[in-house]
Amino acid sequence: MTPCPWKGPEDMDHIVLGYDGSDFAMQALDWALDEAELRKLPLTLAHAWQWPYGDAEEEAKAHLRKAADHVLWHGAECARSTSSGVQVETDLYEGSAAQRLVELSGDATLVVVGSRGLSALPRAVVGSVAGYVAAHAERPVIVVRGPGPLPAPTDPGPIVVADREPDASVVEFAFGEAALRQVPVSASADLTEWAASHPEVRVQAGEAPDHATLMVVGRRRAAWFGAADSLLQHAPCPVAVVSER
């Protein structure tokens, strides 16, 4: 497996966050702000709304749009008040949240979503928006899940490469995150070539998922698409889904 360059801030210019005002979205907001601060990039909060009851008077739809606008405004204000200089932008869209996030992923560095949103069923572990975006986005998607405040524990764990035979794009993303966060990379795969080209990142053998800061997996492996033990359903920490080249 030969290292290949991962596109950086010179190629894409912002972080996109799917935001709906839920507790899961607030958790994802913390992570997205951290990514924006580490990468010195702007953050775009994206919120979508739809009238769910068929035909309606424009006045009724206007009330729903106003409520959606308030949700987005509140999230942006929270982001601005808690960040250290991150430029915060907003995107309000009438239509499918999942499709809008996929559309916005085209010129983003990465997309961050909560594991569930307001519309998810109570028993759902990963919501339909998170699943769809992770399956279709053009850039890496971080699905923020796991307990507690994120993403700054007092003793941060490694970035775990969860694939046994990872694609180059998966490994490169993992090393990039590890370098930004100054934590090691952990994997069961042989990362000797990558360690040589990333001397600033320590590599440790074996996975440590229970203490991981982030687990990184290729899209084919991240599978509500078929694998029985989907990381998106069971991981104890946020999961980055990276499209294999």
PDB file of C-alpha atoms in Angstrom:
ATOM      1  CA  MET A   1       0.000   0.000   0.000  1.00  0.00           C
ATOM      2  CA  THR A   2       1.663   3.188  -1.192  1.00  0.00           C
ATOM      3  CA  PRO A   3       0.914   6.509   0.535  1.00  0.00           C
ATOM      4  CA  CYS A   4      -0.938   9.044  -1.558  1.00  0.00           C
ATOM      5  CA  PRO A   5      -1.494  12.716  -0.790  1.00  0.00           C
ATOM      6  CA  TRP A   6      -4.707  13.630   1.007  1.00  0.00           C
ATOM      7  CA  LYS A   7      -6.353  16.803  -0.151  1.00  0.00           C
ATOM      8  CA  GLY A   8      -5.861  19.577   2.381  1.00  0.00           C
ATOM      9  CA  PRO A   9      -7.125  23.112   3.075  1.00  0.00           C
ATOM     10  CA  GLU A  10      -5.702  24.335  -0.199  1.00  0.00           C
ATOM     11  CA  ASP A  11      -8.174  22.101  -2.055  1.00  0.00           C
ATOM     12  CA  MET A  12     -11.273  22.485   0.122  1.00  0.00           C
ATOM     13  CA  ASP A  13     -12.009  25.443   2.304  1.00  0.00           C
ATOM     14  CA  HIS A  14     -14.463  24.747   5.105  1.00  0.00           C
ATOM     15  CA  ILE A  15     -16.011  22.264   7.532  1.00  0.00           C
ATOM     16  CA  VAL A  16     -19.711  21.453   7.126  1.00  0.00           C
ATOM     17  CA  LEU A  17     -21.883  20.551  10.117  1.00  0.00           C
ATOM     18  CA  GLY A  18     -25.381  19.122   9.894  1.00  0.00           C
ATOM     19  CA  TYR A  19     -27.285  20.917  12.659  1.00  0.00           C
ATOM     20  CA  ASP A  20     -30.882  20.498  13.839  1.00  0.00           C
ATOM     21  CA  GLY A  21     -30.744  21.765  17.422  1.00  0.00           C
ATOM     22  CA  SER A  22     -30.872  18.309  19.023  1.00  0.00           C
ATOM     23  CA  ASP A  23     -28.540  17.187  21.811  1.00  0.00           C
ATOM     24  CA  PHE A  24     -26.767  15.019  19.234  1.00  0.00           C
ATOM     25  CA  ALA A  25     -26.254  18.061  17.014  1.00  0.00           C
ATOM     26  CA  MET A  26     -24.818  20.053  19.919  1.00  0.00           C
ATOM     27  CA  GLN A  27     -22.359  17.241  20.563  1.00  0.00           C
ATOM     28  CA  ALA A  28     -21.414  17.263  16.887  1.00  0.00           C
ATOM     29  CA  LEU A  29     -21.031  21.043  17.027  1.00  0.00           C
ATOM     30  CA  ASP A  30     -18.294  20.677  19.656  1.00  0.00           C
ATOM     31  CA  TRP A  31     -16.427  18.290  17.386  1.00  0.00           C
ATOM     32  CA  ALA A  32     -16.899  20.419  14.271  1.00  0.00           C
ATOM     33  CA  LEU A  33     -15.582  23.509  16.063  1.00  0.00           C
ATOM     34  CA  ASP A  34     -12.544  21.548  17.173  1.00  0.00           C
ATOM     35  CA  GLU A  35     -11.882  20.460  13.591  1.00  0.00           C
ATOM     36  CA  ALA A  36     -12.299  24.033  12.356  1.00  0.00           C
ATOM     37  CA  GLU A  37      -9.930  25.399  14.986  1.00  0.00           C
ATOM     38  CA  LEU A  38      -7.285  22.746  14.363  1.00  0.00           C
ATOM     39  CA  ARG A  39      -7.430  23.209  10.597  1.00  0.00           C
ATOM     40  CA  LYS A  40      -7.915  27.009  10.727  1.00  0.00           C
ATOM     41  CA  LEU A  41     -10.966  26.767   8.507  1.00  0.00           C
ATOM     42  CA  PRO A  42     -14.453  28.344   8.572  1.00  0.00           C
ATOM     43  CA  LEU A  43     -17.410  26.298   9.774  1.00  0.00           C
ATOM     44  CA  THR A  44     -20.725  26.140   7.899  1.00  0.00           C
ATOM     45  CA  LEU A  45     -23.768  25.123   9.933  1.00  0.00           C
ATOM     46  CA  ALA A  46     -26.366  23.573   7.626  1.00  0.00           C
ATOM     47  CA  HIS A  47     -30.012  23.128   8.579  1.00  0.00           C
ATOM     48  CA  ALA A  48     -32.851  21.912   6.368  1.00  0.00           C
ATOM     49  CA  TRP A  49     -36.601  22.135   6.798  1.00  0.00           C
ATOM     50  CA  GLN A  50     -39.584  20.656   4.968  1.00  0.00           C
ATOM     51  CA  TRP A  51     -43.333  21.147   5.174  1.00  0.00           C
ATOM     52  CA  PRO A  52     -44.520  17.589   5.934  1.00  0.00           C
ATOM     53  CA  TYR A  53     -48.267  17.877   5.416  1.00  0.00           C
ATOM     54  CA  GLY A  54     -48.797  18.248   1.659  1.00  0.00           C
ATOM     55  CA  ASP A  55     -50.209  21.463   0.209  1.00  0.00           C
ATOM     56  CA  ALA A  56     -50.270  24.443   2.544  1.00  0.00           C
ATOM     57  CA  GLU A  57     -50.725  28.169   2.637  1.00  0.00           C
ATOM     58  CA  GLU A  58     -47.510  30.129   2.261  1.00  0.00           C
ATOM     59  CA  GLU A  59     -48.165  31.766   5.631  1.00  0.00           C
ATOM     60  CA  ALA A  60     -48.101  28.385   7.371  1.00  0.00           C
ATOM     61  CA  LYS A  61     -44.863  27.431   5.633  1.00  0.00           C
ATOM     62  CA  ALA A  62     -43.399  30.807   6.539  1.00  0.00           C
ATOM     63  CA  HIS A  63     -43.892  30.030  10.224  1.00  0.00           C
ATOM     64  CA  LEU A  64     -42.018  26.750   9.834  1.00  0.00           C
ATOM     65  CA  ARG A  65     -39.217  28.467   7.948  1.00  0.00           C
ATOM     66  CA  LYS A  66     -38.965  31.091  10.690  1.00  0.00           C
ATOM     67  CA  ALA A  67     -38.677  28.354  13.311  1.00  0.00           C
ATOM     68  CA  ALA A  68     -35.963  26.654  11.266  1.00  0.00           C
ATOM     69  CA  ASP A  69     -34.143  29.942  10.879  1.00  0.00           C
ATOM     70  CA  HIS A  70     -34.217  30.386  14.660  1.00  0.00           C
ATOM     71  CA  VAL A  71     -32.761  26.905  15.205  1.00  0.00           C
ATOM     72  CA  LEU A  72     -29.902  27.710  12.838  1.00  0.00           C
ATOM     73  CA  TRP A  73     -29.340  31.151  14.349  1.00  0.00           C
ATOM     74  CA  HIS A  74     -29.136  29.662  17.840  1.00  0.00           C
ATOM     75  CA  GLY A  75     -26.590  27.067  16.733  1.00  0.00           C
ATOM     76  CA  ALA A  76     -24.471  29.703  15.002  1.00  0.00           C
ATOM     77  CA  GLU A  77     -24.539  31.928  18.073  1.00  0.00           C
ATOM     78  CA  CYS A  78     -23.472  29.019  20.268  1.00  0.00           C
ATOM     79  CA  ALA A  79     -20.619  28.292  17.864  1.00  0.00           C
ATOM     80  CA  ARG A  80     -19.445  31.903  17.765  1.00  0.00           C
ATOM     81  CA  SER A  81     -19.592  32.299  21.544  1.00  0.00           C
ATOM     82  CA  THR A  82     -17.625  29.140  22.314  1.00  0.00           C
ATOM     83  CA  SER A  83     -15.015  29.131  19.557  1.00  0.00           C
ATOM     84  CA  SER A  84     -11.659  30.842  19.475  1.00  0.00           C
ATOM     85  CA  GLY A  85     -11.978  32.878  16.317  1.00  0.00           C
ATOM     86  CA  VAL A  86     -13.653  30.390  13.968  1.00  0.00           C
ATOM     87  CA  GLN A  87     -15.578  32.076  11.159  1.00  0.00           C
ATOM     88  CA  VAL A  88     -19.130  30.677  11.330  1.00  0.00           C
ATOM     89  CA  GLU A  89     -21.447  30.667   8.322  1.00  0.00           C
ATOM     90  CA  THR A  90     -24.957  29.260   7.895  1.00  0.00           C
ATOM     91  CA  ASP A  91     -26.900  27.419   5.217  1.00  0.00           C
ATOM     92  CA  LEU A  92     -30.710  27.202   5.513  1.00  0.00           C
ATOM     93  CA  TYR A  93     -32.300  24.880   2.965  1.00  0.00           C
ATOM     94  CA  GLU A  94     -35.839  23.842   2.133  1.00  0.00           C
ATOM     95  CA  GLY A  95     -35.749  20.148   1.337  1.00  0.00           C
ATOM     96  CA  SER A  96     -33.929  16.994   2.381  1.00  0.00           C
ATOM     97  CA  ALA A  97     -31.252  17.502   5.032  1.00  0.00           C
ATOM     98  CA  ALA A  98     -29.356  14.409   3.926  1.00  0.00           C
ATOM     99  CA  GLN A  99     -29.271  15.389   0.264  1.00  0.00           C
ATOM    100  CA  ARG A 100     -28.260  18.959   1.104  1.00  0.00           C
ATOM    101  CA  LEU A 101     -25.328  17.779   3.212  1.00  0.00           C
ATOM    102  CA  VAL A 102     -24.157  15.509   0.403  1.00  0.00           C
ATOM    103  CA  GLU A 103     -24.395  18.458  -1.984  1.00  0.00           C
ATOM    104  CA  LEU A 104     -22.416  20.695   0.376  1.00  0.00           C
ATOM    105  CA  SER A 105     -19.761  18.016   0.807  1.00  0.00           C
ATOM    106  CA  GLY A 106     -18.469  18.637  -2.708  1.00  0.00           C
ATOM    107  CA  ASP A 107     -16.272  21.573  -1.782  1.00  0.00           C
ATOM    108  CA  ALA A 108     -15.831  20.883   1.942  1.00  0.00           C
ATOM    109  CA  THR A 109     -12.826  19.477   3.770  1.00  0.00           C
ATOM    110  CA  LEU A 110     -15.100  17.172   5.709  1.00  0.00           C
ATOM    111  CA  VAL A 111     -18.661  16.850   6.988  1.00  0.00           C
ATOM    112  CA  VAL A 112     -19.631  16.374  10.641  1.00  0.00           C
ATOM    113  CA  VAL A 113     -22.999  14.973  11.720  1.00  0.00           C
ATOM    114  CA  GLY A 114     -24.544  13.782  14.957  1.00  0.00           C
ATOM    115  CA  SER A 115     -25.367  10.109  15.251  1.00  0.00           C
ATOM    116  CA  ARG A 116     -29.071  10.952  15.500  1.00  0.00           C
ATOM    117  CA  GLY A 117     -31.295  13.973  15.046  1.00  0.00           C
ATOM    118  CA  LEU A 118     -34.696  15.197  16.140  1.00  0.00           C
ATOM    119  CA  SER A 119     -36.456  13.029  13.553  1.00  0.00           C
ATOM    120  CA  ALA A 120     -34.730   9.750  14.475  1.00  0.00           C
ATOM    121  CA  LEU A 121     -36.770   6.980  16.057  1.00  0.00           C
ATOM    122  CA  PRO A 122     -36.134   6.639  19.817  1.00  0.00           C
ATOM    123  CA  ARG A 123     -34.506   3.220  19.380  1.00  0.00           C
ATOM    124  CA  ALA A 124     -32.371   4.244  16.409  1.00  0.00           C
ATOM    125  CA  VAL A 125     -28.649   4.215  17.136  1.00  0.00           C
ATOM    126  CA  VAL A 126     -27.674   5.964  13.924  1.00  0.00           C
ATOM    127  CA  GLY A 127     -30.220   8.198  12.239  1.00  0.00           C
ATOM    128  CA  SER A 128     -31.151   8.102   8.583  1.00  0.00           C
ATOM    129  CA  VAL A 129     -29.457  11.433   7.823  1.00  0.00           C
ATOM    130  CA  ALA A 130     -26.125  10.345   9.333  1.00  0.00           C
ATOM    131  CA  GLY A 131     -26.280   7.019   7.528  1.00  0.00           C
ATOM    132  CA  TYR A 132     -27.150   8.526   4.163  1.00  0.00           C
ATOM    133  CA  VAL A 133     -24.497  11.240   4.361  1.00  0.00           C
ATOM    134  CA  ALA A 134     -21.782   8.801   5.398  1.00  0.00           C
ATOM    135  CA  ALA A 135     -22.746   6.569   2.481  1.00  0.00           C
ATOM    136  CA  HIS A 136     -22.884   9.250  -0.213  1.00  0.00           C
ATOM    137  CA  ALA A 137     -20.797  12.320   0.717  1.00  0.00           C
ATOM    138  CA  GLU A 138     -17.878  13.245  -1.516  1.00  0.00           C
ATOM    139  CA  ARG A 139     -15.591  13.964   1.445  1.00  0.00           C
ATOM    140  CA  PRO A 140     -14.867  12.210   4.755  1.00  0.00           C
ATOM    141  CA  VAL A 141     -17.791  12.206   7.181  1.00  0.00           C
ATOM    142  CA  ILE A 142     -17.376  12.156  10.957  1.00  0.00           C
ATOM    143  CA  VAL A 143     -20.372  10.667  12.752  1.00  0.00           C
ATOM    144  CA  VAL A 144     -20.135  11.911  16.325  1.00  0.00           C
ATOM    145  CA  ARG A 145     -21.303   9.323  18.811  1.00  0.00           C
ATOM    146  CA  GLY A 146     -20.295   8.031  22.233  1.00  0.00           C
ATOM    147  CA  PRO A 147     -20.860   9.381  25.744  1.00  0.00           C
ATOM    148  CA  GLY A 148     -19.632  12.509  27.432  1.00  0.00           C
ATOM    149  CA  PRO A 149     -18.334  15.885  26.298  1.00  0.00           C
ATOM    150  CA  LEU A 150     -16.466  15.855  23.006  1.00  0.00           C
ATOM    151  CA  PRO A 151     -13.889  16.029  21.635  1.00  0.00           C
ATOM    152  CA  ALA A 152     -11.428  16.986  24.396  1.00  0.00           C
ATOM    153  CA  PRO A 153     -11.043  14.328  27.110  1.00  0.00           C
ATOM    154  CA  THR A 154      -8.316  14.893  29.673  1.00  0.00           C
ATOM    155  CA  ASP A 155      -6.436  11.838  28.396  1.00  0.00           C
ATOM    156  CA  PRO A 156      -7.101  11.592  24.640  1.00  0.00           C
ATOM    157  CA  GLY A 157      -6.734   8.184  23.067  1.00  0.00           C
ATOM    158  CA  PRO A 158      -5.338   7.212  19.665  1.00  0.00           C
ATOM    159  CA  ILE A 159      -6.817   7.522  16.207  1.00  0.00           C
ATOM    160  CA  VAL A 160      -7.754   3.931  15.385  1.00  0.00           C
ATOM    161  CA  VAL A 161      -7.621   2.588  11.830  1.00  0.00           C
ATOM    162  CA  ALA A 162     -10.456   0.085  12.040  1.00  0.00           C
ATOM    163  CA  ASP A 163      -9.948  -1.628   8.663  1.00  0.00           C
ATOM    164  CA  ARG A 164      -7.816  -4.758   8.600  1.00  0.00           C
ATOM    165  CA  GLU A 165      -6.627  -3.989   5.065  1.00  0.00           C
ATOM    166  CA  PRO A 166      -7.162  -0.222   4.859  1.00  0.00           C
ATOM    167  CA  ASP A 167      -7.212   1.806   1.687  1.00  0.00           C
ATOM    168  CA  ALA A 168      -4.558   4.509   1.348  1.00  0.00           C
ATOM    169  CA  SER A 169      -7.124   7.273   1.738  1.00  0.00           C
ATOM    170  CA  VAL A 170      -8.286   5.821   5.063  1.00  0.00           C
ATOM    171  CA  VAL A 171      -4.772   5.656   6.486  1.00  0.00           C
ATOM    172  CA  GLU A 172      -3.847   9.119   5.236  1.00  0.00           C
ATOM    173  CA  PHE A 173      -6.917  10.632   6.894  1.00  0.00           C
ATOM    174  CA  ALA A 174      -6.107   8.847  10.160  1.00  0.00           C
ATOM    175  CA  PHE A 175      -2.525  10.143  10.164  1.00  0.00           C
ATOM    176  CA  GLY A 176      -3.750  13.643   9.380  1.00  0.00           C
ATOM    177  CA  GLU A 177      -6.151  13.611  12.330  1.00  0.00           C
ATOM    178  CA  ALA A 178      -3.466  12.182  14.602  1.00  0.00           C
ATOM    179  CA  ALA A 179      -1.009  14.904  13.609  1.00  0.00           C
ATOM    180  CA  LEU A 180      -3.599  17.631  14.218  1.00  0.00           C
ATOM    181  CA  ARG A 181      -4.536  16.252  17.630  1.00  0.00           C
ATOM    182  CA  GLN A 182      -1.020  15.135  18.619  1.00  0.00           C
ATOM    183  CA  VAL A 183      -2.106  11.597  19.461  1.00  0.00           C
ATOM    184  CA  PRO A 184      -0.821   8.248  18.150  1.00  0.00           C
ATOM    185  CA  VAL A 185      -2.320   6.076  15.429  1.00  0.00           C
ATOM    186  CA  SER A 186      -3.344   2.564  16.385  1.00  0.00           C
ATOM    187  CA  ALA A 187      -4.015  -0.245  13.920  1.00  0.00           C
ATOM    188  CA  SER A 188      -3.811  -3.991  13.409  1.00  0.00           C
ATOM    189  CA  ALA A 189      -2.624  -3.353   9.835  1.00  0.00           C
ATOM    190  CA  ASP A 190       1.045  -2.836   8.938  1.00  0.00           C
ATOM    191  CA  LEU A 191       1.625   0.923   8.789  1.00  0.00           C
ATOM    192  CA  THR A 192       5.427   0.839   8.414  1.00  0.00           C
ATOM    193  CA  GLU A 193       5.488   2.836   5.165  1.00  0.00           C
ATOM    194  CA  TRP A 194       3.134   5.430   6.592  1.00  0.00           C
ATOM    195  CA  ALA A 195       5.101   5.790   9.814  1.00  0.00           C
ATOM    196  CA  ALA A 196       8.212   6.563   7.791  1.00  0.00           C
ATOM    197  CA  SER A 197       6.450   9.359   5.912  1.00  0.00           C
ATOM    198  CA  HIS A 198       4.798  10.761   9.065  1.00  0.00           C
ATOM    199  CA  PRO A 199       7.601  10.859  11.651  1.00  0.00           C
ATOM    200  CA  GLU A 200       5.624  13.318  13.770  1.00  0.00           C
ATOM    201  CA  VAL A 201       2.974  10.670  14.509  1.00  0.00           C
ATOM    202  CA  ARG A 202       3.647   7.759  16.843  1.00  0.00           C
ATOM    203  CA  VAL A 203       2.270   4.391  15.724  1.00  0.00           C
ATOM    204  CA  GLN A 204       1.200   1.762  18.226  1.00  0.00           C
ATOM    205  CA  ALA A 205       0.276  -1.809  17.391  1.00  0.00           C
ATOM    206  CA  GLY A 206      -3.188  -3.163  18.003  1.00  0.00           C
ATOM    207  CA  GLU A 207      -6.486  -1.341  18.175  1.00  0.00           C
ATOM    208  CA  ALA A 208      -7.684   0.381  21.349  1.00  0.00           C
ATOM    209  CA  PRO A 209     -11.314   1.214  20.501  1.00  0.00           C
ATOM    210  CA  ASP A 210     -12.505   1.645  24.090  1.00  0.00           C
ATOM    211  CA  HIS A 211     -10.103   4.545  24.576  1.00  0.00           C
ATOM    212  CA  ALA A 212     -10.014   5.878  21.038  1.00  0.00           C
ATOM    213  CA  THR A 213     -10.400   9.535  20.173  1.00  0.00           C
ATOM    214  CA  LEU A 214     -11.682   8.618  16.707  1.00  0.00           C
ATOM    215  CA  MET A 215     -12.113   5.450  14.669  1.00  0.00           C
ATOM    216  CA  VAL A 216     -11.449   5.714  10.925  1.00  0.00           C
ATOM    217  CA  VAL A 217     -12.985   3.286   8.478  1.00  0.00           C
ATOM    218  CA  GLY A 218     -13.390   2.967   4.734  1.00  0.00           C
ATOM    219  CA  ARG A 219     -16.857   3.426   3.317  1.00  0.00           C
ATOM    220  CA  ARG A 220     -17.123  -0.190   2.157  1.00  0.00           C
ATOM    221  CA  ARG A 221     -16.382  -1.370   5.709  1.00  0.00           C
ATOM    222  CA  ALA A 222     -18.781   1.036   7.431  1.00  0.00           C
ATOM    223  CA  ALA A 223     -21.787  -0.904   6.791  1.00  0.00           C
ATOM    224  CA  TRP A 224     -25.270  -0.516   7.514  1.00  0.00           C
ATOM    225  CA  PHE A 225     -24.641  -1.641   3.931  1.00  0.00           C
ATOM    226  CA  GLY A 226     -24.228  -5.223   5.058  1.00  0.00           C
ATOM    227  CA  ALA A 227     -21.600  -5.836   7.749  1.00  0.00           C
ATOM    228  CA  ALA A 228     -23.025  -7.305  10.924  1.00  0.00           C
ATOM    229  CA  ASP A 229     -20.941  -5.341  13.412  1.00  0.00           C
ATOM    230  CA  SER A 230     -21.216  -1.881  11.921  1.00  0.00           C
ATOM    231  CA  LEU A 231     -18.935   0.601  13.634  1.00  0.00           C
ATOM    232  CA  LEU A 232     -21.564   3.263  13.163  1.00  0.00           C
ATOM    233  CA  GLN A 233     -23.923   1.241  15.338  1.00  0.00           C
ATOM    234  CA  HIS A 234     -21.531   0.091  18.044  1.00  0.00           C
ATOM    235  CA  ALA A 235     -18.390   2.246  18.220  1.00  0.00           C
ATOM    236  CA  PRO A 236     -17.707   3.821  21.636  1.00  0.00           C
ATOM    237  CA  CYS A 237     -16.429   7.036  20.035  1.00  0.00           C
ATOM    238  CA  PRO A 238     -16.883   9.171  16.905  1.00  0.00           C
ATOM    239  CA  VAL A 239     -16.347   7.386  13.576  1.00  0.00           C
ATOM    240  CA  ALA A 240     -14.842   8.883  10.419  1.00  0.00           C
ATOM    241  CA  VAL A 241     -16.090   7.278   7.204  1.00  0.00           C
ATOM    242  CA  VAL A 242     -13.671   7.835   4.326  1.00  0.00           C
ATOM    243  CA  SER A 243     -14.381   7.013   0.693  1.00  0.00           C
ATOM    244  CA  GLU A 244     -11.778   4.633  -0.723  1.00  0.00           C
ATOM    245  CA  ARG A 245     -10.051   5.731  -3.905  1.00  0.00           C
TER     246      ARG A 245
END
